[in-house]
Amino acid sequence: MAITINDQQDIEKMRIAGKLAAEVLDYIAPFVKAGITTEAIDKLCHDYMVDVQHTIPAPLNYAPPGHTPYPKSICTSVNHQICHGVPSDKVLKNGDILNIDITVIKDGYHGDTSRMFYVGEPSIQAKRLCEITYQAMWLGIHQVKPGNTLGDIGFAIQQHAHKHGFSIVEEFCGHGIGKKFHEDPQVLHYGRPKTGLKLQAGMIFTIEPMINAGKRHIKQLGDGWTIVTKDHSLSAQWEHTVLVTEQGFEVLTVSAGSPAAYTS
Ligand code: MF3
Ligand code: CO
Ligand code: CO
């Protein structure tokens, strides 16, 4: 399938959608504490998107081929949950780590971003997994420039995860994004330098590595959505939506509360 090259008007709309998605994460951060349920986090985010931002939560009723419609407005993936965690009556407890993944639609354009959150004080090992995954995402982002390839991005992420003894989930990847939630290209979080699609200014895609403390293998839960590590080891993920520019890259999912960029 053809890969979208966005023009200045598309890019301006994607900047707006990206910032709004990031601002949902800023909004929810102070609520992420021991005692709250992931369902309550979903409801707070849903209402903020719909009533305050006038955005559409893209996950709600999202039904790609082979899936039942997604029942909630955000994804909350706790501890050994890798991605697509469906918010539930599960209560967060001290020491949990969780990913909150937000995708909004504004004016027909999608912004997609996720961050890791700490509930109280997680273990040193859990925090290290979150930090290395954050660095891995940024090492991937720093490969984004015209002439580099998707393989360069995947390789940078893979090197960093493996150097620290972690594994990379292979079944899910980053994706082109714009007027559609998921479009080409697929952005793998592993690969070989100088292989795969050559990047061009105007492309927009997500980089969203999922990194496990144990083995890479996954399992889908009976809800048809939530993905967990087969060995029950912890998993972390961070996600940004990124534009390829003439000079390199622009991260579109930034807000006042975005953690500082990692530069090695
Ligand atoms: N936001 C996820 C991504 O980064 C996709 C979630 S699809 C859902 O691609 F249906 F689970 F919400
Ligand atoms: Co995404
Ligand atoms: Co996402």
CSV table of C-alpha atoms and ligand atoms in Angstrom, one decimal:
chain,number,residue,atom,x,y,z
A,1,MET,CA,0.0,0.0,0.0
A,2,ALA,CA,1.1,3.5,-0.7
A,3,ILE,CA,2.6,5.5,2.1
A,4,THR,CA,1.1,9.0,2.8
A,5,ILE,CA,3.4,12.0,2.3
A,6,ASN,CA,1.7,14.7,4.3
A,7,ASP,CA,1.6,18.3,3.1
A,8,GLN,CA,1.8,21.5,5.3
A,9,GLN,CA,-1.9,21.5,6.0
A,10,ASP,CA,-1.9,17.8,7.0
A,11,ILE,CA,1.1,18.4,9.2
A,12,GLU,CA,-0.5,21.4,11.0
A,13,LYS,CA,-3.5,19.2,11.8
A,14,MET,CA,-1.3,16.4,13.0
A,15,ARG,CA,0.6,18.8,15.3
A,16,ILE,CA,-2.8,19.7,16.9
A,17,ALA,CA,-4.0,16.1,17.3
A,18,GLY,CA,-0.6,15.0,18.6
A,19,LYS,CA,-0.4,17.7,21.2
A,20,LEU,CA,-4.0,16.9,22.4
A,21,ALA,CA,-3.2,13.2,22.8
A,22,ALA,CA,-0.2,14.2,24.9
A,23,GLU,CA,-2.3,16.6,27.0
A,24,VAL,CA,-4.6,13.7,28.0
A,25,LEU,CA,-1.6,12.0,29.5
A,26,ASP,CA,-0.7,15.3,31.3
A,27,TYR,CA,-4.2,15.5,32.6
A,28,ILE,CA,-4.4,11.9,34.0
A,29,ALA,CA,-1.0,11.8,35.6
A,30,PRO,CA,-2.0,13.1,39.0
A,31,PHE,CA,-4.8,10.5,39.2
A,32,VAL,CA,-2.5,7.5,38.8
A,33,LYS,CA,-2.2,6.4,42.4
A,34,ALA,CA,-2.8,3.3,44.5
A,35,GLY,CA,-6.5,2.7,45.0
A,36,ILE,CA,-7.8,3.9,41.6
A,37,THR,CA,-9.2,1.4,39.1
A,38,THR,CA,-8.1,1.4,35.5
A,39,GLU,CA,-11.8,1.8,34.6
A,40,ALA,CA,-11.9,5.0,36.6
A,41,ILE,CA,-8.8,6.2,34.7
A,42,ASP,CA,-10.6,5.4,31.4
A,43,LYS,CA,-13.7,7.3,32.4
A,44,LEU,CA,-11.7,10.4,33.4
A,45,CYS,CA,-9.8,10.4,30.1
A,46,HIS,CA,-12.9,9.7,28.1
A,47,ASP,CA,-14.7,12.7,29.7
A,48,TYR,CA,-11.7,14.9,29.2
A,49,MET,CA,-11.4,14.1,25.6
A,50,VAL,CA,-15.0,14.4,24.8
A,51,ASP,CA,-16.1,17.2,27.0
A,52,VAL,CA,-13.0,19.4,27.4
A,53,GLN,CA,-11.0,18.8,24.2
A,54,HIS,CA,-13.8,17.9,21.8
A,55,THR,CA,-11.7,15.1,20.5
A,56,ILE,CA,-12.9,11.5,19.7
A,57,PRO,CA,-11.2,8.6,21.6
A,58,ALA,CA,-10.1,6.5,18.6
A,59,PRO,CA,-10.0,3.2,20.5
A,60,LEU,CA,-13.7,3.2,21.4
A,61,ASN,CA,-15.4,0.6,19.2
A,62,TYR,CA,-12.3,0.3,17.0
A,63,ALA,CA,-12.6,-3.1,15.2
A,64,PRO,CA,-9.8,-4.1,13.0
A,65,PRO,CA,-10.3,-7.4,11.0
A,66,GLY,CA,-10.4,-10.4,13.4
A,67,HIS,CA,-11.2,-8.3,16.5
A,68,THR,CA,-14.3,-7.6,18.4
A,69,PRO,CA,-14.9,-3.8,18.8
A,70,TYR,CA,-12.6,-2.4,21.5
A,71,PRO,CA,-14.8,-1.6,24.5
A,72,LYS,CA,-13.0,1.4,26.1
A,73,SER,CA,-11.6,4.8,25.2
A,74,ILE,CA,-8.0,4.2,26.2
A,75,CYS,CA,-5.6,1.3,26.8
A,76,THR,CA,-4.2,0.6,30.3
A,77,SER,CA,-1.5,-2.1,30.4
A,78,VAL,CA,-0.4,-3.0,33.9
A,79,ASN,CA,2.8,-4.9,34.9
A,80,HIS,CA,3.0,-8.0,32.7
A,81,GLN,CA,0.4,-6.7,30.3
A,82,ILE,CA,2.2,-5.6,27.2
A,83,CYS,CA,-0.4,-3.6,25.3
A,84,HIS,CA,-4.1,-3.1,24.5
A,85,GLY,CA,-4.9,-3.7,28.2
A,86,VAL,CA,-8.6,-3.2,28.6
A,87,PRO,CA,-9.5,-0.9,31.5
A,88,SER,CA,-11.3,-2.9,34.3
A,89,ASP,CA,-12.3,-2.9,37.9
A,90,LYS,CA,-8.7,-3.9,38.8
A,91,VAL,CA,-7.4,-1.6,41.5
A,92,LEU,CA,-3.9,-0.2,41.1
A,93,LYS,CA,-1.5,-1.0,44.0
A,94,ASN,CA,1.8,0.4,45.2
A,95,GLY,CA,4.6,-0.8,43.1
A,96,ASP,CA,2.7,-1.3,39.9
A,97,ILE,CA,3.9,0.1,36.6
A,98,LEU,CA,1.5,0.8,33.8
A,99,ASN,CA,1.3,2.1,30.3
A,100,ILE,CA,-1.5,4.5,29.4
A,101,ASP,CA,-2.0,4.7,25.6
A,102,ILE,CA,-4.1,7.6,24.2
A,103,THR,CA,-5.3,8.1,20.6
A,104,VAL,CA,-7.4,11.1,19.8
A,105,ILE,CA,-9.1,12.1,16.6
A,106,LYS,CA,-9.3,15.9,16.0
A,107,ASP,CA,-10.6,17.3,12.8
A,108,GLY,CA,-10.2,13.9,11.1
A,109,TYR,CA,-6.5,13.4,12.2
A,110,HIS,CA,-5.1,11.0,14.7
A,111,GLY,CA,-2.5,11.6,17.5
A,112,ASP,CA,-1.2,8.5,19.2
A,113,THR,CA,1.1,8.5,22.3
A,114,SER,CA,1.7,6.5,25.4
A,115,ARG,CA,3.8,6.8,28.6
A,116,MET,CA,4.7,4.6,31.6
A,117,PHE,CA,3.5,5.6,35.0
A,118,TYR,CA,4.7,4.5,38.4
A,119,VAL,CA,2.2,3.7,41.2
A,120,GLY,CA,4.0,4.6,44.4
A,121,GLU,CA,7.4,3.1,44.4
A,122,PRO,CA,8.0,0.2,41.9
A,123,SER,CA,11.1,-2.0,42.3
A,124,ILE,CA,14.5,-0.8,40.9
A,125,GLN,CA,14.2,-3.5,38.2
A,126,ALA,CA,10.8,-2.3,37.1
A,127,LYS,CA,11.9,1.3,37.0
A,128,ARG,CA,15.0,0.3,35.0
A,129,LEU,CA,12.8,-1.5,32.5
A,130,CYS,CA,10.7,1.7,32.0
A,131,GLU,CA,13.8,3.9,31.6
A,132,ILE,CA,15.6,1.6,29.2
A,133,THR,CA,12.4,1.4,27.1
A,134,TYR,CA,12.1,5.2,27.1
A,135,GLN,CA,15.7,5.5,25.9
A,136,ALA,CA,15.1,2.8,23.3
A,137,MET,CA,12.2,4.8,21.9
A,138,TRP,CA,14.3,7.9,21.7
A,139,LEU,CA,17.3,6.1,20.1
A,140,GLY,CA,14.8,5.0,17.4
A,141,ILE,CA,13.5,8.6,17.0
A,142,HIS,CA,17.0,9.9,16.5
A,143,GLN,CA,17.4,7.6,13.5
A,144,VAL,CA,14.5,9.4,11.8
A,145,LYS,CA,15.8,11.5,8.8
A,146,PRO,CA,15.4,11.4,5.1
A,147,GLY,CA,17.6,8.7,3.6
A,148,ASN,CA,17.7,6.6,6.7
A,149,THR,CA,15.6,3.4,6.7
A,150,LEU,CA,13.1,1.7,9.0
A,151,GLY,CA,15.7,-0.9,9.6
A,152,ASP,CA,18.0,1.8,11.1
A,153,ILE,CA,15.2,2.6,13.6
A,154,GLY,CA,14.5,-1.0,14.5
A,155,PHE,CA,18.2,-1.7,14.9
A,156,ALA,CA,18.8,1.2,17.3
A,157,ILE,CA,15.9,0.1,19.5
A,158,GLN,CA,17.0,-3.6,19.5
A,159,GLN,CA,20.6,-2.9,20.3
A,160,HIS,CA,19.7,-0.9,23.4
A,161,ALA,CA,17.1,-3.4,24.7
A,162,HIS,CA,19.4,-6.4,24.2
A,163,LYS,CA,22.4,-4.6,25.7
A,164,HIS,CA,20.5,-4.4,28.9
A,165,GLY,CA,19.3,-8.0,28.8
A,166,PHE,CA,15.7,-7.3,27.8
A,167,SER,CA,13.7,-8.7,24.9
A,168,ILE,CA,11.6,-7.1,22.2
A,169,VAL,CA,8.0,-7.9,21.4
A,170,GLU,CA,7.8,-8.7,17.6
A,171,GLU,CA,4.1,-9.1,17.1
A,172,PHE,CA,3.2,-5.5,17.4
A,173,CYS,CA,4.9,-2.5,15.8
A,174,GLY,CA,4.7,1.2,15.1
A,175,HIS,CA,2.6,2.4,12.2
A,176,GLY,CA,1.8,5.1,9.7
A,177,ILE,CA,-0.9,7.4,11.1
A,178,GLY,CA,-2.9,10.3,9.9
A,179,LYS,CA,-6.5,10.3,8.7
A,180,LYS,CA,-6.4,6.6,9.6
A,181,PHE,CA,-5.4,5.1,13.0
A,182,HIS,CA,-3.2,2.4,11.5
A,183,GLU,CA,-1.7,2.7,8.0
A,184,ASP,CA,1.5,1.7,6.3
A,185,PRO,CA,4.3,1.5,6.9
A,186,GLN,CA,4.8,-1.0,9.7
A,187,VAL,CA,7.6,0.2,12.0
A,188,LEU,CA,9.3,-2.8,13.5
A,189,HIS,CA,11.2,-2.4,16.7
A,190,TYR,CA,14.0,-4.6,15.6
A,191,GLY,CA,15.9,-4.9,12.3
A,192,ARG,CA,19.1,-4.4,10.4
A,193,PRO,CA,20.8,-1.1,9.5
A,194,LYS,CA,20.3,0.1,5.9
A,195,THR,CA,17.3,-2.3,5.2
A,196,GLY,CA,13.7,-1.6,4.7
A,197,LEU,CA,11.8,1.5,3.6
A,198,LYS,CA,13.7,4.6,3.0
A,199,LEU,CA,12.4,7.6,4.9
A,200,GLN,CA,11.1,10.7,3.1
A,201,ALA,CA,10.2,14.1,4.5
A,202,GLY,CA,6.4,14.3,5.1
A,203,MET,CA,6.0,10.7,6.3
A,204,ILE,CA,4.3,10.4,9.8
A,205,PHE,CA,4.5,7.2,11.9
A,206,THR,CA,4.6,6.1,15.4
A,207,ILE,CA,7.6,4.5,17.3
A,208,GLU,CA,6.3,2.5,20.2
A,209,PRO,CA,8.6,-0.3,21.4
A,210,MET,CA,7.3,-2.9,23.8
A,211,ILE,CA,10.2,-4.4,25.8
A,212,ASN,CA,10.0,-7.3,28.3
A,213,ALA,CA,12.1,-8.0,31.3
A,214,GLY,CA,11.9,-11.8,30.5
A,215,LYS,CA,11.3,-13.6,27.2
A,216,ARG,CA,9.7,-11.9,24.2
A,217,HIS,CA,6.7,-14.3,23.8
A,218,ILE,CA,3.2,-13.1,24.2
A,219,LYS,CA,-0.3,-14.4,25.0
A,220,GLN,CA,-3.7,-12.8,24.3
A,221,LEU,CA,-6.3,-12.9,27.1
A,222,GLY,CA,-9.8,-14.1,26.8
A,223,ASP,CA,-11.1,-10.5,26.4
A,224,GLY,CA,-9.8,-10.7,22.9
A,225,TRP,CA,-7.6,-7.6,23.3
A,226,THR,CA,-5.2,-7.6,26.3
A,227,ILE,CA,-1.7,-8.9,25.4
A,228,VAL,CA,0.5,-10.2,28.2
A,229,THR,CA,3.9,-11.8,28.5
A,230,LYS,CA,3.8,-15.5,28.3
A,231,ASP,CA,6.3,-15.9,31.1
A,232,HIS,CA,4.5,-13.2,33.2
A,233,SER,CA,7.6,-11.0,33.3
A,234,LEU,CA,7.1,-7.2,33.4
A,235,SER,CA,6.7,-5.3,30.1
A,236,ALA,CA,7.1,-1.6,29.3
A,237,GLN,CA,6.2,0.6,26.3
A,238,TRP,CA,6.5,4.3,25.3
A,239,GLU,CA,5.0,5.8,22.1
A,240,HIS,CA,5.4,9.0,20.1
A,241,THR,CA,4.0,10.1,16.8
A,242,VAL,CA,6.9,11.4,14.6
A,243,LEU,CA,7.1,13.4,11.4
A,244,VAL,CA,10.1,13.0,9.0
A,245,THR,CA,11.3,16.6,8.2
A,246,GLU,CA,14.0,17.8,5.7
A,247,GLN,CA,16.5,18.1,8.6
A,248,GLY,CA,15.5,15.0,10.6
A,249,PHE,CA,12.4,14.6,12.7
A,250,GLU,CA,9.7,16.4,14.6
A,251,VAL,CA,7.9,14.7,17.5
A,252,LEU,CA,4.2,15.6,17.2
A,253,THR,CA,3.0,14.2,20.5
A,254,VAL,CA,4.6,16.7,22.8
A,255,SER,CA,2.9,18.7,25.6
A,256,ALA,CA,3.9,20.7,28.7
A,257,GLY,CA,4.2,17.5,30.7
A,258,SER,CA,6.2,15.4,28.2
A,259,PRO,CA,9.3,14.0,29.9
A,260,ALA,CA,12.6,15.5,28.5
A,261,ALA,CA,13.9,13.9,25.3
A,262,TYR,CA,16.7,11.4,25.9
A,263,THR,CA,19.9,12.0,24.1
A,264,SER,CA,22.7,9.5,24.6
B,1,MF3,N1,-2.9,3.0,20.5
B,1,MF3,C1,-2.6,1.7,20.1
B,1,MF3,C2,-1.4,1.9,19.2
B,1,MF3,O1,-0.5,2.5,19.6
B,1,MF3,C3,-3.7,0.9,19.4
B,1,MF3,C4,-4.8,0.6,20.3
B,1,MF3,S1,-6.0,-0.2,19.4
B,1,MF3,C5,-7.2,-0.5,20.6
B,1,MF3,O2,-1.4,1.5,18.0
B,1,MF3,F1,-8.2,-0.8,20.0
B,1,MF3,F2,-6.7,-1.4,21.5
B,1,MF3,F3,-7.4,0.6,21.3
B,2,CO,CO,0.3,3.4,17.9
B,3,CO,CO,-1.0,4.0,20.9
